[in-house]
Amino acid sequence: MKAQGVLLEERRNFIHHKGSCGGNTIQCDTESVSGAVSQRACVYCGARVVLNPITDAFHIVHGPIGCASYTWDIRGSLSSGAEWYRNSFSTDLTEQDVIFGGEKRLWEALEEVARAHAPKVIFVYATCIVGVIGDDVRAVCKKAEEKFGIRVIPVMAPGFAGHKAIGYRMACNAIMELISKAPAGRKRRKGVNILGDFNLAGEMWIIKNYLEEMGIEVVSKITGDASCDELMHAPEASLNIVQCAGSMTYLAKRMEEDMGIPYIKVSFFGLEDTAQSLLNIAQALGDGEAESRAHLLIARETHELKDLIQKSKEALSGKRAAIYVGGGFKAISLIKQFREIGMETVVVGTQTGKKEDYDIIHLLVNEGTVVLDDANPAELEHFIKEKQAHILVGGVKERPLAYKLGVAFLDHNHERRHPLAGFVGIKNFIKEINLSVNSPVWQYVR
Amino acid sequence: MLNLTPKEITERSALRINPAKTCQPVGAMYAALGVHRCMPHSHGSQGCCSYHRTYLTRHFKDPAIASSSSFTEGASVFGGGSNLKTAVKNIFDIYKPDIIAVHTTCLSETIGDDVGAFIQDMDIEDGKYVVHCHTPSYVGSHITGYGNMIAGFIKYLSKSTGKSNGRLNVIPGFVNPGDMRELKRILELMNINFIMLPDTSGVLDAPMLGSYVMYPPGGTTIENIEAMGDSPLTLALGELTCETPANELKRKCGVDYKCLPLPMGVEATDQFLMELSSFSGREIPYALEEERGQLMDILLDAYPYFHGRKVAIYGDPDTVLGITSLVLEMGMIPKYVITGTPGEAFTEKAEEMFARYEVTDCKAKASADLFELHQWIKNERVDLLIGGSHGKQIAKAEDIPIVRAGFPILDRYVHSYMPLVGYRGAIRLVELILNALMDRQDRDCADEDLEMVM
Ligand code: SF4
Ligand code: SF4
């Protein structure tokens, strides 16, 4: 293999060249190797990402200060109401607490929040050392629920218990815990919940508008721009649509089992996936009226994008893209989206992609494309160079790497400022790629 | 909408809201990046490491590299000894650093890993090094971690041969690569043969040259860290940050040290230069006199625009004290001065300054947070905020201009290239302050009051 010397022997099975040994044999969904410069985040991070957009919840990190300070208002999840989620609350454990236990401090913190701010729900995240020092977080939360008459939901999220995906699951359990206690409401025949959109740059609102144009009611947004009251209505919906499948399929399954709400997976990235998703939703609801309205909507929007897509095909065709994102489903949409504008994907990696995702990726990409799981900068660099990619799509840690390599960059992570979902998103996607690929700076870079 | 902070201050002892500090390992990681060909290593779960790298990357807009022991459930029960062993082997094999600098995390500290013993048991190739320090985040802050890591390098590497090399050791506080560059420029102008540890210039402000280099040319060399044991003197710049490593060097190699404030503002820079001059026995060159004179000129010219204005300063202890000292020299009133890092020495030093400049009604607090600062401001306003990015929520809610200085700055560019230390750094900070205040005046004034010549 060409990658000799850049790759840890143990990492070899995490990397795959399409065409090199037939079929998809990539190893994924396991732990990182000790000593690797992994880009992977932890269980707490996963749980926090999913629950954080609930705007009027109080998110208290029970642990030392770091975990709380790194997650303070760093994501572009927008709110149309409360802003409490943009503050950072923690118990900021000290040495004393580590020696004698942190339960007392947690209790006091809960008391202080309950007294000063009258919250509806508090999520308590127990991070790495809390279990080790023996705090019974569940008991403290339960006692607080009784005493203050509010929901206090523990999220047991020690980082070492795995990676982000396990945190997603814990967040899903926490949401179940909250909504399963909702008083029974009237079933809404044309009502859906949107799962797994975090309203980055207002993307939730874009999707909601499309659905409303189709005559479909959005009952609950989970969790982008969510509020506690709205979440409590979630059991009334007739269908769950799942956008970020990696984080929310588990919740969808649980809601199907416990509440009888069926779900479908959707993606609003790229023309093909956006259009198909809208039609699938109408069909799943068995709503002919919505379906014909969807056709109109898609025709109108596609028409409007036609020229732009044609033009960008001319400008961008033959350019090569490298993708390194969190979930597998997003990577899949991106590959298709690049193809729509005439670009080829030559490197694709995810942090938490599943076997099924890699199977689909394998089918989508061309011969010779490199597929990686949980890549480190050295590997990314190696393959970006080897495959001569023109642009890297990734998150915050990848941006400087791309620029140092003299490669353009597109932020497709939780801090993006421009919506990339829906038909509007396609415009922004093309615009950003053009901006980055065609920046005048590249002329001066040697 | 961000304005949810209640004006009324309720008793709060267990709950931290909107911290003005972060955890030790980030500081350790930053210090380790200031050593040439060094791989910082986080001994704990990968999540911490990922957060710390991201945080540094966000501030410096440059890739911050570090590896992790990648703890799993098993390590949290049986200890992380074998994880570290595997990690060290893998790192040397694949990333080929000259030195690995291990710091701990809350988890490895709580389960009681004896990292020192693990390292002793390792077979390490000649010419390669592994050093470590303890950085439990439930003690101190990232500032503590920064000092601890520097002390770790010294403890493992510095040697005394008994023969003085005549060089001056300089330990810069927790400052940007731009500051370290400026300190080196001043030392060079003073014609001093020095060793600076750490030195992140050329690492975290590395240029774009079209290829990704894992170890950019900057950073203190191992050789120089060894030689620190033969220097006659160490200057620890930042009394609340750098005493630990300076003291370690004294303990180990008997090198005397002096703690100075970060050279920010007129007086502290004067003091720094005097020390340099007394060390080298040379006069302060005209080039530096000139810069000082320029600063004086600017302060006199622009005086009416800042004099008497009230300012709130928050961030890391030595940086906050440095800025406080400059604003006092400018005739401003440092109404609130806070740090998230614990330690009463901060409060004492701030209050000493208040007394010396005879300003009254100013408050200083360590172990404070931005939520509390916001509440103070709601009760009595200030004209300006100075600190990191997190103050922008207060700035927006209260419609107060903000100058970004210190750490972390996540929402602006260029700051890490530019100094705040020395006379030049002071000139820059004065410009930032003036622009913030004067832009505000232009924005707020009636049309007929808009002045072209100010
Ligand atoms: S566990 Fe400790 S070291 Fe890790 S991020 Fe949290 S505070 Fe920092
Ligand atoms: S790994 Fe543990 S300690 Fe580190 S950030 Fe995640 S939860 Fe916090």
Short mmCIF file of C-alpha atoms in Angstrom, two decimals, chain A residues 5-8 10 31-42 44-46 48 60 64-74 79-84 86-95 98 104-106 108-110 112-113 115-117 128-129 132-133 158-164 374 376-378 381 385 396-397 399-401 403-407 415 441-442 445-446, chain B residues 1-6 10-26 39 41 45-55 57-58 61-74 76 82-84 86-88 90-91 93-96 106-108 110-111 136-140 203 205-214 370-371 390-391 393 410 413:
data_model
loop_
_atom_site.label_atom_id
_atom_site.label_comp_id
_atom_site.label_asym_id
_atom_site.label_seq_id
_atom_site.Cartn_x
_atom_site.Cartn_y
_atom_site.Cartn_z
CA GLY A 5 4.93 5.01 7.01
CA VAL A 6 2.05 7.38 7.63
CA LEU A 7 -0.27 4.79 8.96
CA LEU A 8 -0.30 2.96 12.24
CA GLU A 10 -3.47 -1.01 13.82
CA GLU A 31 -12.67 2.58 19.87
CA SER A 32 -9.70 4.70 18.78
CA VAL A 33 -6.22 3.28 19.14
CA SER A 34 -4.12 4.49 22.09
CA GLY A 35 -1.67 7.10 20.91
CA ALA A 36 -3.60 8.08 17.81
CA VAL A 37 -4.27 11.74 17.14
CA SER A 38 -7.98 11.03 16.90
CA GLN A 39 -10.53 13.66 15.94
CA ARG A 40 -13.16 11.78 17.87
CA ALA A 41 -15.26 13.23 20.62
CA CYS A 42 -16.64 11.51 23.68
CA TYR A 44 -20.67 13.45 26.87
CA CYS A 45 -20.04 15.43 23.71
CA GLY A 46 -22.54 13.29 21.80
CA ARG A 48 -24.67 17.33 24.81
CA ILE A 60 -25.79 21.41 34.19
CA PRO A 64 -14.74 19.53 36.78
CA ILE A 65 -14.93 22.76 34.82
CA GLY A 66 -13.41 21.74 31.48
CA CYS A 67 -16.22 19.69 30.02
CA ALA A 68 -18.61 22.58 30.69
CA SER A 69 -16.43 25.34 29.36
CA TYR A 70 -15.70 23.59 26.06
CA THR A 71 -19.39 23.23 25.31
CA TRP A 72 -20.44 26.76 26.18
CA ASP A 73 -22.40 28.31 23.34
CA ILE A 74 -20.29 26.82 20.59
CA SER A 79 -33.60 29.74 19.01
CA SER A 80 -36.85 31.54 18.38
CA GLY A 81 -37.52 31.79 22.11
CA ALA A 82 -35.47 31.21 25.24
CA GLU A 83 -31.68 31.52 25.34
CA TRP A 84 -30.92 29.66 28.55
CA ARG A 86 -26.48 29.43 25.60
CA ASN A 87 -25.15 29.67 29.14
CA SER A 88 -22.71 27.29 30.74
CA PHE A 89 -23.70 25.70 34.04
CA SER A 90 -21.53 23.34 36.00
CA THR A 91 -20.68 22.18 39.48
CA ASP A 92 -17.00 22.98 38.83
CA LEU A 93 -15.82 20.19 41.15
CA THR A 94 -12.84 20.82 43.39
CA GLU A 95 -10.35 18.51 45.02
CA VAL A 98 -13.28 14.48 44.45
CA LYS A 104 -23.74 17.65 48.12
CA ARG A 105 -22.44 20.16 45.64
CA LEU A 106 -24.76 18.88 42.94
CA GLU A 108 -26.83 22.69 46.16
CA ALA A 109 -26.37 23.60 42.53
CA LEU A 110 -29.80 22.20 41.68
CA GLU A 112 -29.64 27.33 43.41
CA VAL A 113 -30.95 26.93 39.88
CA ARG A 115 -34.62 28.89 43.39
CA ALA A 116 -33.25 31.61 41.11
CA HIS A 117 -34.57 30.64 37.68
CA CYS A 128 -15.97 10.97 33.48
CA ILE A 129 -15.00 11.11 37.12
CA VAL A 132 -15.43 6.92 39.70
CA ILE A 133 -15.86 9.05 42.82
CA PRO A 158 -18.77 9.43 31.16
CA GLY A 159 -16.60 10.09 28.15
CA PHE A 160 -14.58 6.91 28.43
CA ALA A 161 -17.64 4.72 27.95
CA GLY A 162 -17.23 4.96 24.20
CA HIS A 163 -17.54 7.62 21.54
CA LYS A 164 -20.09 10.16 20.44
CA ASP A 374 -11.92 7.96 12.44
CA ASN A 376 -6.18 11.53 12.03
CA PRO A 377 -4.59 14.60 10.43
CA ALA A 378 -1.62 12.67 9.05
CA GLU A 381 -3.17 14.97 4.73
CA LYS A 385 -2.45 15.07 -1.31
CA VAL A 396 -13.38 23.06 13.02
CA LYS A 397 -10.31 20.86 13.51
CA ARG A 399 -10.11 23.90 8.64
CA PRO A 400 -6.53 24.92 9.47
CA LEU A 401 -5.28 21.63 8.11
CA TYR A 403 -5.57 25.79 4.55
CA LYS A 404 -2.06 24.68 5.47
CA LEU A 405 -2.26 22.18 2.63
CA GLY A 406 -3.41 24.89 0.29
CA VAL A 407 -6.80 23.25 -0.18
CA GLU A 415 -20.71 25.83 13.67
CA VAL A 441 -5.55 34.25 -2.25
CA TRP A 442 -4.80 30.99 -4.03
CA VAL A 445 0.00 30.91 -2.46
CA ARG A 446 3.06 29.15 -3.69
CA MET B 1 -32.67 37.76 24.10
CA LEU B 2 -29.37 36.96 25.71
CA ASN B 3 -30.41 39.21 28.48
CA LEU B 4 -31.66 36.63 30.93
CA THR B 5 -29.22 37.38 33.71
CA PRO B 6 -31.19 38.65 36.68
CA THR B 10 -28.73 35.50 44.78
CA GLU B 11 -26.43 33.45 46.92
CA ARG B 12 -24.56 30.95 44.78
CA SER B 13 -21.85 28.66 46.10
CA ALA B 14 -22.12 25.34 44.29
CA LEU B 15 -23.15 26.43 40.84
CA ARG B 16 -20.71 27.84 38.31
CA ILE B 17 -22.31 29.83 35.51
CA ASN B 18 -20.34 31.04 32.49
CA PRO B 19 -16.80 30.33 33.65
CA ALA B 20 -13.81 32.60 33.17
CA LYS B 21 -11.36 29.73 33.11
CA THR B 22 -10.99 26.27 31.71
CA CYS B 23 -9.21 23.09 32.74
CA GLN B 24 -5.53 22.36 33.39
CA PRO B 25 -4.78 20.10 30.40
CA VAL B 26 -5.42 22.87 27.87
CA MET B 39 3.86 15.71 20.81
CA HIS B 41 -0.14 13.61 25.02
CA SER B 45 -10.22 9.50 27.48
CA GLN B 46 -10.13 10.78 23.94
CA GLY B 47 -12.99 13.20 24.53
CA CYS B 48 -10.91 15.53 26.69
CA CYS B 49 -8.10 15.54 24.16
CA SER B 50 -10.49 16.27 21.34
CA TYR B 51 -12.02 19.19 23.25
CA HIS B 52 -8.65 20.61 24.19
CA ARG B 53 -7.32 20.48 20.66
CA THR B 54 -10.48 22.05 19.34
CA TYR B 55 -10.31 24.83 21.89
CA THR B 57 -7.48 25.42 17.29
CA ARG B 58 -10.36 27.83 17.70
CA LYS B 61 -6.80 29.19 14.01
CA ASP B 62 -3.93 26.80 13.53
CA PRO B 63 -3.93 23.04 13.93
CA ALA B 64 -3.12 22.03 17.51
CA ILE B 65 -1.87 18.52 17.53
CA ALA B 66 -2.00 16.09 20.47
CA SER B 67 -2.49 12.40 21.04
CA SER B 68 -4.57 10.57 23.61
CA SER B 69 -4.33 7.36 25.63
CA SER B 70 -7.92 6.71 24.56
CA PHE B 71 -9.19 5.31 27.84
CA THR B 72 -12.04 2.89 27.73
CA GLU B 73 -14.14 1.34 30.45
CA GLY B 74 -11.33 -1.13 31.16
CA SER B 76 -11.03 3.35 34.14
CA SER B 82 -0.92 -0.34 29.35
CA ASN B 83 -2.75 2.35 27.37
CA LEU B 84 0.13 4.74 27.96
CA THR B 86 0.98 1.34 23.75
CA ALA B 87 0.39 5.01 23.09
CA VAL B 88 4.05 5.98 23.52
CA ASN B 90 2.63 4.12 18.57
CA ILE B 91 3.42 7.81 18.76
CA ASP B 93 6.56 4.86 15.47
CA ILE B 94 4.13 6.86 13.49
CA TYR B 95 4.31 10.56 14.35
CA LYS B 96 8.06 10.52 15.06
CA CYS B 106 -9.36 14.33 35.76
CA LEU B 107 -10.00 10.70 35.04
CA SER B 108 -6.45 9.38 35.17
CA THR B 110 -8.97 10.19 40.03
CA ILE B 111 -8.19 6.56 39.36
CA PRO B 136 -6.03 17.40 37.59
CA SER B 137 -8.68 19.84 36.48
CA TYR B 138 -10.42 19.97 39.79
CA VAL B 139 -7.44 22.00 40.99
CA GLY B 140 -6.62 25.44 39.61
CA VAL B 203 4.37 26.80 15.90
CA ASP B 205 1.39 31.14 14.17
CA ALA B 206 3.09 29.06 11.50
CA PRO B 207 2.84 30.36 7.95
CA MET B 208 0.96 28.72 5.15
CA LEU B 209 3.51 27.15 2.87
CA GLY B 210 1.41 24.61 1.05
CA SER B 211 2.18 21.53 3.07
CA TYR B 212 1.16 20.44 6.51
CA VAL B 213 4.15 20.04 8.79
CA MET B 214 3.42 18.20 11.96
CA LEU B 370 -18.94 35.96 33.91
CA PHE B 371 -22.48 35.51 35.15
CA HIS B 390 -17.19 35.05 26.08
CA GLY B 391 -17.79 38.60 27.23
CA GLN B 393 -22.87 38.08 25.44
CA LEU B 410 -12.85 32.29 19.41
CA TYR B 413 -8.81 36.62 13.72
#
